mmCIF file of C-alpha atoms in Angstrom:
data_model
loop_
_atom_site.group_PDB
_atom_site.id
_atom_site.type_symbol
_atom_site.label_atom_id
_atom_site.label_comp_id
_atom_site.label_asym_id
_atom_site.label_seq_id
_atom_site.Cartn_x
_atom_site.Cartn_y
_atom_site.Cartn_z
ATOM 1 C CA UNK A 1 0.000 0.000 0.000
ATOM 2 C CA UNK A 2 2.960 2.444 0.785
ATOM 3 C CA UNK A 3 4.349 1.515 -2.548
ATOM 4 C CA UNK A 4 1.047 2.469 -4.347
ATOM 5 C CA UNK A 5 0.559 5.968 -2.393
ATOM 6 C CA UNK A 6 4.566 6.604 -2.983
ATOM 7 C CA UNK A 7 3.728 6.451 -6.647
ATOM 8 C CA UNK A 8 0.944 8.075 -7.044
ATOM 9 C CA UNK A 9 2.524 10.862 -5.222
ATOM 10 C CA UNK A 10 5.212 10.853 -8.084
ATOM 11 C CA UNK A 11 2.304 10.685 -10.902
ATOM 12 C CA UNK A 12 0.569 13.893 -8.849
ATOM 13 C CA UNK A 13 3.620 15.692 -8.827
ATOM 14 C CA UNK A 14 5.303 14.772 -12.435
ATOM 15 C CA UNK A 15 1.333 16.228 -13.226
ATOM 16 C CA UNK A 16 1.434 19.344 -11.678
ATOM 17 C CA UNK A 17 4.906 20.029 -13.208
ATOM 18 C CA UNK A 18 3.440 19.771 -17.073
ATOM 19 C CA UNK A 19 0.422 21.380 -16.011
ATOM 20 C CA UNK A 20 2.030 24.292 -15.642
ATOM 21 C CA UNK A 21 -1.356 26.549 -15.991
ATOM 22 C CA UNK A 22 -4.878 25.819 -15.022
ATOM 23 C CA UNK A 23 -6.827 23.785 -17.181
ATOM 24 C CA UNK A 24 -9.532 25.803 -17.461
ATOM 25 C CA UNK A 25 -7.298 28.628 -19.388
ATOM 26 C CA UNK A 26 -5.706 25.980 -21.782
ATOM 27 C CA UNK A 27 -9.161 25.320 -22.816
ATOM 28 C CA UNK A 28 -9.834 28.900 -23.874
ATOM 29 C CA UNK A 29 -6.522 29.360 -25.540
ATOM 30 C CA UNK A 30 -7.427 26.047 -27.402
ATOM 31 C CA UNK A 31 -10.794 27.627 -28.813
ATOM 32 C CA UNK A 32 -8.827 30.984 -29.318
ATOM 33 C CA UNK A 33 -6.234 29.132 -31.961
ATOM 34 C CA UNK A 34 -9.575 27.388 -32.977
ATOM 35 C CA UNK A 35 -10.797 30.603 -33.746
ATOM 36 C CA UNK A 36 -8.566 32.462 -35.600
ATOM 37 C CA UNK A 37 -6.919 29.249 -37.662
ATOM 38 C CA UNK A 38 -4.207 28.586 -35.784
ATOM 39 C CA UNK A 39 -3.081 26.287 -38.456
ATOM 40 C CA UNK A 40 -2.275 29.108 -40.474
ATOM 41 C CA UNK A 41 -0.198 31.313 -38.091
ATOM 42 C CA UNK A 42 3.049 32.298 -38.869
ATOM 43 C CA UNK A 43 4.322 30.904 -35.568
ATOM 44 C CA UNK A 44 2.121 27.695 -34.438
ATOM 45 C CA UNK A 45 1.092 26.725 -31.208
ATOM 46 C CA UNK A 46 2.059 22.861 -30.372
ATOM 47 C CA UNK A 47 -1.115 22.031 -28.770
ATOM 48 C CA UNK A 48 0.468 18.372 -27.605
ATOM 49 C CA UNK A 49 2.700 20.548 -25.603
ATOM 50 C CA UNK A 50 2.855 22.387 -22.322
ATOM 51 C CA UNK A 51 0.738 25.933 -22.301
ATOM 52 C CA UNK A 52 4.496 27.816 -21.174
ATOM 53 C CA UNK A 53 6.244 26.894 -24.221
ATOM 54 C CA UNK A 54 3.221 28.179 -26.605
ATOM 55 C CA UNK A 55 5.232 31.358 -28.677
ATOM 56 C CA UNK A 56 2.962 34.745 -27.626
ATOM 57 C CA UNK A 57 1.970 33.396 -23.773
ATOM 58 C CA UNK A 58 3.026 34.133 -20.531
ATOM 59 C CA UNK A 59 2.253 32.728 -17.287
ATOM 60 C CA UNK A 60 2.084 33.418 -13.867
ATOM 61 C CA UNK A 61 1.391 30.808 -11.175
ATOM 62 C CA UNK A 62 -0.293 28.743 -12.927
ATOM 63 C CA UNK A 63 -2.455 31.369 -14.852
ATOM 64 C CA UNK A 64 -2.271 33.330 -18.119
ATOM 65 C CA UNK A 65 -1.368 36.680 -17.270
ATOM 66 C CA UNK A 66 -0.400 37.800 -21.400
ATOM 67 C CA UNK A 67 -0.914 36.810 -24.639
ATOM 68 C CA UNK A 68 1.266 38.603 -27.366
ATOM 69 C CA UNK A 69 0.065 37.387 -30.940
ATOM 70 C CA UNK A 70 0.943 40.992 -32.824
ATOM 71 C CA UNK A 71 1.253 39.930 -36.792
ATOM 72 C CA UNK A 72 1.012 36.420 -36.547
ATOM 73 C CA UNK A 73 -1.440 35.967 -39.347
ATOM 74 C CA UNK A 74 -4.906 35.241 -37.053
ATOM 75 C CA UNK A 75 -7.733 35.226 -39.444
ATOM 76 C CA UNK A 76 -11.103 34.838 -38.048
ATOM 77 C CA UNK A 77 -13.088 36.096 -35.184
ATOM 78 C CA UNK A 78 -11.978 36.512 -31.231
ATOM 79 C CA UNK A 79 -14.062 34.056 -29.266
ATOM 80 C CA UNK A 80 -15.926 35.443 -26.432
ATOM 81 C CA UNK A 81 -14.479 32.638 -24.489
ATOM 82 C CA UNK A 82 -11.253 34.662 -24.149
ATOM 83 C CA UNK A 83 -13.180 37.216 -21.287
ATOM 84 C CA UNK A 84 -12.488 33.872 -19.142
ATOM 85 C CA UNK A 85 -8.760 34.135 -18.680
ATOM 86 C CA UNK A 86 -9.335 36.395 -15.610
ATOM 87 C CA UNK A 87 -5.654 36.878 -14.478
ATOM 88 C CA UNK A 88 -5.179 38.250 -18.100
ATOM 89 C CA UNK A 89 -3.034 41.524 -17.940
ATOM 90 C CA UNK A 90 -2.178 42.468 -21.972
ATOM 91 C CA UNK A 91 -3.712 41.225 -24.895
ATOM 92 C CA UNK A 92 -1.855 42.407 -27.529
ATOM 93 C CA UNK A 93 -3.394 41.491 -31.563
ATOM 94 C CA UNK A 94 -2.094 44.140 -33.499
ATOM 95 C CA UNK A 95 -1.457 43.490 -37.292
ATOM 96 C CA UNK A 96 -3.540 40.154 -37.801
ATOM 97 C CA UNK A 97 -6.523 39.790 -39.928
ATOM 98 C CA UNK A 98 -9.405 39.568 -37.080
ATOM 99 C CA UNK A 99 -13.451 39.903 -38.374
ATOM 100 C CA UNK A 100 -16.378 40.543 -36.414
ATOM 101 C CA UNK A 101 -17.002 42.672 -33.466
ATOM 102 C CA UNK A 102 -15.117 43.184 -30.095
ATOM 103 C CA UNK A 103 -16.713 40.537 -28.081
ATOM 104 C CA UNK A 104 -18.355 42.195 -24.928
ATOM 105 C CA UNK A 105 -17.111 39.372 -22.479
ATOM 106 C CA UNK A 106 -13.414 41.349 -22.439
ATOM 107 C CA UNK A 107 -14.557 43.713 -20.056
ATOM 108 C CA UNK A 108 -14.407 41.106 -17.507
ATOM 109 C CA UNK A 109 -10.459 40.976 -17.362
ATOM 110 C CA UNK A 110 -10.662 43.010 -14.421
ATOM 111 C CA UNK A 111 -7.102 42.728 -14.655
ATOM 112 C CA UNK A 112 -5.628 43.861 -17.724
ATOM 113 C CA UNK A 113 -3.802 46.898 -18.051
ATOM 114 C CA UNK A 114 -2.950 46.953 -21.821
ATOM 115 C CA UNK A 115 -5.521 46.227 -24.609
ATOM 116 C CA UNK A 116 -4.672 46.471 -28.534
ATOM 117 C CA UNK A 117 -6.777 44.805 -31.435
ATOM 118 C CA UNK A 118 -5.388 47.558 -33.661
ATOM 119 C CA UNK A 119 -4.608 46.664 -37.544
ATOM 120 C CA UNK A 120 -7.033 44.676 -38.078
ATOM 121 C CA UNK A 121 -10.769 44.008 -39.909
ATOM 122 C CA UNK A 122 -12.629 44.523 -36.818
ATOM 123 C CA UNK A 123 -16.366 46.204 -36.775
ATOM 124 C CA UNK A 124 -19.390 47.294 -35.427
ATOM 125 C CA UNK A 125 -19.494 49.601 -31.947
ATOM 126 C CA UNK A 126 -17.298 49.659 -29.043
ATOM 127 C CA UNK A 127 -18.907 47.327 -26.300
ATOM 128 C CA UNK A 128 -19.549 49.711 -23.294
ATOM 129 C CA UNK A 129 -18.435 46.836 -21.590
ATOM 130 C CA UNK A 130 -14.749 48.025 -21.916
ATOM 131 C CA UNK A 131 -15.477 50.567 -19.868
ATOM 132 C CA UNK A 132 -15.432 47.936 -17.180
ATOM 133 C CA UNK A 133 -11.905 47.553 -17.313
ATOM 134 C CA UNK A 134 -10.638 49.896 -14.289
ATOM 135 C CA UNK A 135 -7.113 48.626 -14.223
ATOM 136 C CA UNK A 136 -6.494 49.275 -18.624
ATOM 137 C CA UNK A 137 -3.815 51.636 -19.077
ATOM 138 C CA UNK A 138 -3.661 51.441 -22.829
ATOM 139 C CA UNK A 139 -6.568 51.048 -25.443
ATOM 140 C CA UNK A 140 -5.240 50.427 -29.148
ATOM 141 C CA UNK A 141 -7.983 50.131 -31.337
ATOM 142 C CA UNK A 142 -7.056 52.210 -34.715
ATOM 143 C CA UNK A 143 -7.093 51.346 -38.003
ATOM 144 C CA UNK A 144 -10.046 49.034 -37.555
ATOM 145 C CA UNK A 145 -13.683 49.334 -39.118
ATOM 146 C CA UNK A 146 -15.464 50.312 -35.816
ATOM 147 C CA UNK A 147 -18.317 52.461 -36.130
ATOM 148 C CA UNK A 148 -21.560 53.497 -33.746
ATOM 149 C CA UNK A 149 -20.529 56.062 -30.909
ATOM 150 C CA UNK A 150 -17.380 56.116 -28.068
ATOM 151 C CA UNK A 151 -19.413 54.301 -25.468
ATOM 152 C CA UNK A 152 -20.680 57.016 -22.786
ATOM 153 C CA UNK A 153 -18.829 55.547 -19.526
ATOM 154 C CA UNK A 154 -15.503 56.182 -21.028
ATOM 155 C CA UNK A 155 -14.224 58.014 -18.086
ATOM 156 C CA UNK A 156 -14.914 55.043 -15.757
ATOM 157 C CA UNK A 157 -11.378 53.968 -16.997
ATOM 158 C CA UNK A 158 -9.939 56.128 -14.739
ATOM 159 C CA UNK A 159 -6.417 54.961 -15.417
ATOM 160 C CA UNK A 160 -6.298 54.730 -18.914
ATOM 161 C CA UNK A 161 -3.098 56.907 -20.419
ATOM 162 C CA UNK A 162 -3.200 56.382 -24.377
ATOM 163 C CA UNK A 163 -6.489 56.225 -26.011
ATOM 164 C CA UNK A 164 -5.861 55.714 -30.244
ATOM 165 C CA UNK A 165 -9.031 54.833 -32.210
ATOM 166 C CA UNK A 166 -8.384 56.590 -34.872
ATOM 167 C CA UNK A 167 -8.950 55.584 -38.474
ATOM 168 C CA UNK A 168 -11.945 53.999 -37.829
ATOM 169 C CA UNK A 169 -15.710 54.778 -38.711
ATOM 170 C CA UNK A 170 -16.572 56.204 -34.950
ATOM 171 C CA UNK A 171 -19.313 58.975 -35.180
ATOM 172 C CA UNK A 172 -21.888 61.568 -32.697
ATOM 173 C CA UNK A 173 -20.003 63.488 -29.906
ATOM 174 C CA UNK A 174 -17.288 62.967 -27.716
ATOM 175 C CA UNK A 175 -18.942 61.860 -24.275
ATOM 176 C CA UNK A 176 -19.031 64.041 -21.185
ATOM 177 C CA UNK A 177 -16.931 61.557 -19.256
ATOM 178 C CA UNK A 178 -14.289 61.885 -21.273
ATOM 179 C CA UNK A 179 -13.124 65.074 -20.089
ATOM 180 C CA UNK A 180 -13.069 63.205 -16.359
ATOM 181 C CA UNK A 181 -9.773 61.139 -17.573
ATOM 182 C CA UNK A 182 -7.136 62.590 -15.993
ATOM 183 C CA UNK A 183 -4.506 60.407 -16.649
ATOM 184 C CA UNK A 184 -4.891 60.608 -20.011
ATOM 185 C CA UNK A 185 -1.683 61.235 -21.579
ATOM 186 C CA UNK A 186 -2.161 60.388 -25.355
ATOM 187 C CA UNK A 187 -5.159 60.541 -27.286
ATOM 188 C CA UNK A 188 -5.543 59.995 -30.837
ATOM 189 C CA UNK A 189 -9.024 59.935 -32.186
ATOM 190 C CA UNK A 190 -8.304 61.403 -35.968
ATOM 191 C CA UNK A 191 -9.783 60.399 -39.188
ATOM 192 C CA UNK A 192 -13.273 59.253 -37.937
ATOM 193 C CA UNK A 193 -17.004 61.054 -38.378
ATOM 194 C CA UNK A 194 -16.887 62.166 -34.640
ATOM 195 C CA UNK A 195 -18.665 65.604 -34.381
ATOM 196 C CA UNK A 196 -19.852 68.032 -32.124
ATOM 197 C CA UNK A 197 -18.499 70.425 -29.941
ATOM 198 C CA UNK A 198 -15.496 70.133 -28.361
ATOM 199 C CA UNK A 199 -15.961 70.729 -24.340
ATOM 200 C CA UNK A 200 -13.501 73.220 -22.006
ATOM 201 C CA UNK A 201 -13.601 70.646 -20.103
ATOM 202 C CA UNK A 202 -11.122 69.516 -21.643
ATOM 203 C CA UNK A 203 -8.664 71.439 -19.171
ATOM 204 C CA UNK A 204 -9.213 69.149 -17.104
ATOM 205 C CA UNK A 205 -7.076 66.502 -18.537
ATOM 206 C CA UNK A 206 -3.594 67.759 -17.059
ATOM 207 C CA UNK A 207 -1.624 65.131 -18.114
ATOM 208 C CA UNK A 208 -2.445 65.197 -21.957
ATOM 209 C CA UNK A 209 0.666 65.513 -24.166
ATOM 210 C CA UNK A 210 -0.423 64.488 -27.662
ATOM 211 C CA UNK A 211 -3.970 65.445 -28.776
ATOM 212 C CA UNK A 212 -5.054 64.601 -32.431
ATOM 213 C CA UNK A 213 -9.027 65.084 -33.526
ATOM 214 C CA UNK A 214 -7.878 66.012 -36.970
ATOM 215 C CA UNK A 215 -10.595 64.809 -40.418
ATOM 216 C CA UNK A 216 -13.601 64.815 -37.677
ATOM 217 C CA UNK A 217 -16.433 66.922 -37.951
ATOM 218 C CA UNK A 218 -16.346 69.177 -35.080
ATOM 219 C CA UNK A 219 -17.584 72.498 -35.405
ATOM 220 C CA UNK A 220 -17.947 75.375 -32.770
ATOM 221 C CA UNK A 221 -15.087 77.256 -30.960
ATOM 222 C CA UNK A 222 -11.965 75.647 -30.317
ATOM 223 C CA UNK A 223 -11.731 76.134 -26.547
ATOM 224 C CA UNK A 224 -8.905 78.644 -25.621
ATOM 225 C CA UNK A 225 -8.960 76.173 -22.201
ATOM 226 C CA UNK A 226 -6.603 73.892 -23.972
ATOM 227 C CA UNK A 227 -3.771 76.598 -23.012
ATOM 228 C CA UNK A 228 -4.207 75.647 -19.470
ATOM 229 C CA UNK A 229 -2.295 72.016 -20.443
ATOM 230 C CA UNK A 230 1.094 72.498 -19.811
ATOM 231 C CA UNK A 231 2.344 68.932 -20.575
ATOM 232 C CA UNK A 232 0.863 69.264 -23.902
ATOM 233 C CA UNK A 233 3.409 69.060 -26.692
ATOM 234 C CA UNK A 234 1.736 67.464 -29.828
ATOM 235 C CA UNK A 235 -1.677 68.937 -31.219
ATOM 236 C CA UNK A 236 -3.623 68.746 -34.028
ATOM 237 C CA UNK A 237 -7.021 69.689 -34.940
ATOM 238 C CA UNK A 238 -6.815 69.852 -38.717
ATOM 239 C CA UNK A 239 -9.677 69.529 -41.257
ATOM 240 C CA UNK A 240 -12.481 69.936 -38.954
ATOM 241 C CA UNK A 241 -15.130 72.845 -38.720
ATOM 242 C CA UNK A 242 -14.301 74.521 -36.250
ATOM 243 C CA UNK A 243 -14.612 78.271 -36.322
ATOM 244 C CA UNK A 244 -13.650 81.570 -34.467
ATOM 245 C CA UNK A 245 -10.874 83.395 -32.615
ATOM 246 C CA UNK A 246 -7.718 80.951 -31.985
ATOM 247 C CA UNK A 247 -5.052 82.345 -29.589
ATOM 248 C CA UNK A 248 -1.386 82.268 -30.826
ATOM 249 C CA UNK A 249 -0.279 79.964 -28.843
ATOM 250 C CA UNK A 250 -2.911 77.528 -30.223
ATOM 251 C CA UNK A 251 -2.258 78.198 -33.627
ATOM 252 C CA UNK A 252 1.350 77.237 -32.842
ATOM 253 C CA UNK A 253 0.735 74.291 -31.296
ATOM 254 C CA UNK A 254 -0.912 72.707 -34.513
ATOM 255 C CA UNK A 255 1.044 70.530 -36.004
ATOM 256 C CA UNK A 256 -0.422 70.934 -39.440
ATOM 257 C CA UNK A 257 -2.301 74.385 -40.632
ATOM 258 C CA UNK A 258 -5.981 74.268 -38.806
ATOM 259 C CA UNK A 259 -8.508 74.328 -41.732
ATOM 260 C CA UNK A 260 -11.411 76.704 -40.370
ATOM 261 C CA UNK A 261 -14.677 77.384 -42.188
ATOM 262 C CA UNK A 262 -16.407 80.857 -43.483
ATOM 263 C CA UNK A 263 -19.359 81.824 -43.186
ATOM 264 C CA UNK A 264 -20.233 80.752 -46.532
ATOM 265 C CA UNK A 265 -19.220 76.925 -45.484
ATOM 266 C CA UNK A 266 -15.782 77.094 -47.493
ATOM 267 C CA UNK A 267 -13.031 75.740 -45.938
ATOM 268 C CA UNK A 268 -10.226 77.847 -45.564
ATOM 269 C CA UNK A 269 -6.248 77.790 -43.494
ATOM 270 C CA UNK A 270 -5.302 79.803 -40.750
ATOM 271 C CA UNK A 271 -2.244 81.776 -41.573
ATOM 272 C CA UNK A 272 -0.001 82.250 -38.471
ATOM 273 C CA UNK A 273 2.187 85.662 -38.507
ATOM 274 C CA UNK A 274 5.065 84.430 -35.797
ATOM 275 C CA UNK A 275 5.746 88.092 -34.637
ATOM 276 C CA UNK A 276 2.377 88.596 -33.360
ATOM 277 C CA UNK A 277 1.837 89.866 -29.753
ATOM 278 C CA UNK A 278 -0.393 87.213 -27.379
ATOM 279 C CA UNK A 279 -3.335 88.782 -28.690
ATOM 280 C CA UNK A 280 -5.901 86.105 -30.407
ATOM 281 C CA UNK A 281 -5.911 86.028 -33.918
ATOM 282 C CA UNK A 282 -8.582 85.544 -36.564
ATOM 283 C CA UNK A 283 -8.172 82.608 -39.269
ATOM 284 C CA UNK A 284 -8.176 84.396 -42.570
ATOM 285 C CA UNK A 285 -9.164 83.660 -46.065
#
């Protein structure tokens, strides 16, 4: 009997030494390859094999804590399955060939701090879902085929520091709780349909460096407010409709010329004289 129990103590522990992540998780990152034909990656998972030596994940006591898959040539659709690996802490697809929408069930990794699906076929709206992810530092979404609105909780994400969505098919206004992220630090939401005004709340983001809005559709004054950010070094909100006085200290900020529009709806650029005392300056034809 001692003999027996000694050696199923050794078949326990030889066990636990392959199984070197819960069971549970290699499931999901079975239907994930599944998912997005595997069988066609550039660099394979061997599924015969243990979970730590699959190329792209990394693992933390036993749990999936990343999964790194940037151009690796996944073609299909992201399971909703994959909101299960709750110790997740980056998911990182940039540069594949991913379909279909943003499955909702990612905003329960309560854990993950950086988030890009960027480069790649993906469509339909944000999932306000996202929102629930309190811990994201960085959402990467650009160059994508996302459309509907910015989800309206956006500022729940109180810790989120670069925000790029840009070259997408995002429309309406920018949501009010936006201008409640204060640790933004980068936000690049160009070459969309977004519209609207843009708020002075917008001061309130202290810790914004780059800001880029330009080919939207806002309209309205561009809030003088924005000379209140002091860490901001990068701006540019080109080819938009927005109208009215512009400071020179704006005007230099631009990185490209800010197209304004007349009265008559004609689109027009701003012509900056350097010399110019602090006084704001009118865009001219």
């Amino acid at each position: 009997m001692k003999k027996i129990f000694t050696l199923f103590l050794m078949v326990l522990s030889s066990f636990s030494m392959m199984a070197n992540v819960a069971l549970s998780d290699k499931e999901i990152l079975v239907k994930f390859y599944e998912a997005t034909n595997g069988s066609q990656w550039k660099v394979k998972w061997d599924l015969s094999q243990d979970v730590t030596t699959w190329a792209g994940v990394k693992v933390l006591n036993s749990k999936v804590v990343g999964l790194n898959l940037q151009d690796n040539n996944l073609v299909g659709v992201i399971p909703s399955e994959l909101g299960n690996l709750q110790s997740l802490q980056e998911l990182n697809l940039h540069k594949n060939h991913l379909s279909g929408s943003i499955p909702a069930s990612l905003g329960n990794l309560k854990e993950l701090k950086v988030l890009d699906l960027s480069f790649n076929s993906l469509s339909a709206a944000i999932p306000e879902a996202i929102c629930n992810l309190n811990n994201l530092k960085s959402l990467e979404l650009y160059m994508n085929k996302l459309s509907g609105v910015l989800p309206a909780n956006l500022g729940n994400m109180q810790n989120l520091e670069t925000l790029a969505v840009f070259n997408n098919e995002i429309e309406g206004a920018i949501p009010a709780s936006f201008y409640q992220m204060k640790s933004l630090k980068t936000v690049l939401l160009n070459s969309n349909k977004l519209s609207g005004t843009l708020s002075p709340g917008v001061a309130n983001l202290t810790q914004l460096s780059n800001f880029s809005l330009f080919e939207n559709n806002f309209q309205g004054q561009v809030p003088l407010a924005i000379e209140k950010l002091d860490n901001l070094k990068e701006m540019n909100i080109s080819y938009n409709k927005f109208n009215g006085l512009v400071s020179k200290k704006l005007a230099m900020l631009d990185t490209l010329n800010m197209t304004m529009i007349n009265d008559s709806g004609v689109a027009y650029l701003m012509n900056v004289a350097v010399e110019m005392d602090k006084r704001p300056i009118v865009s001219e034809e």
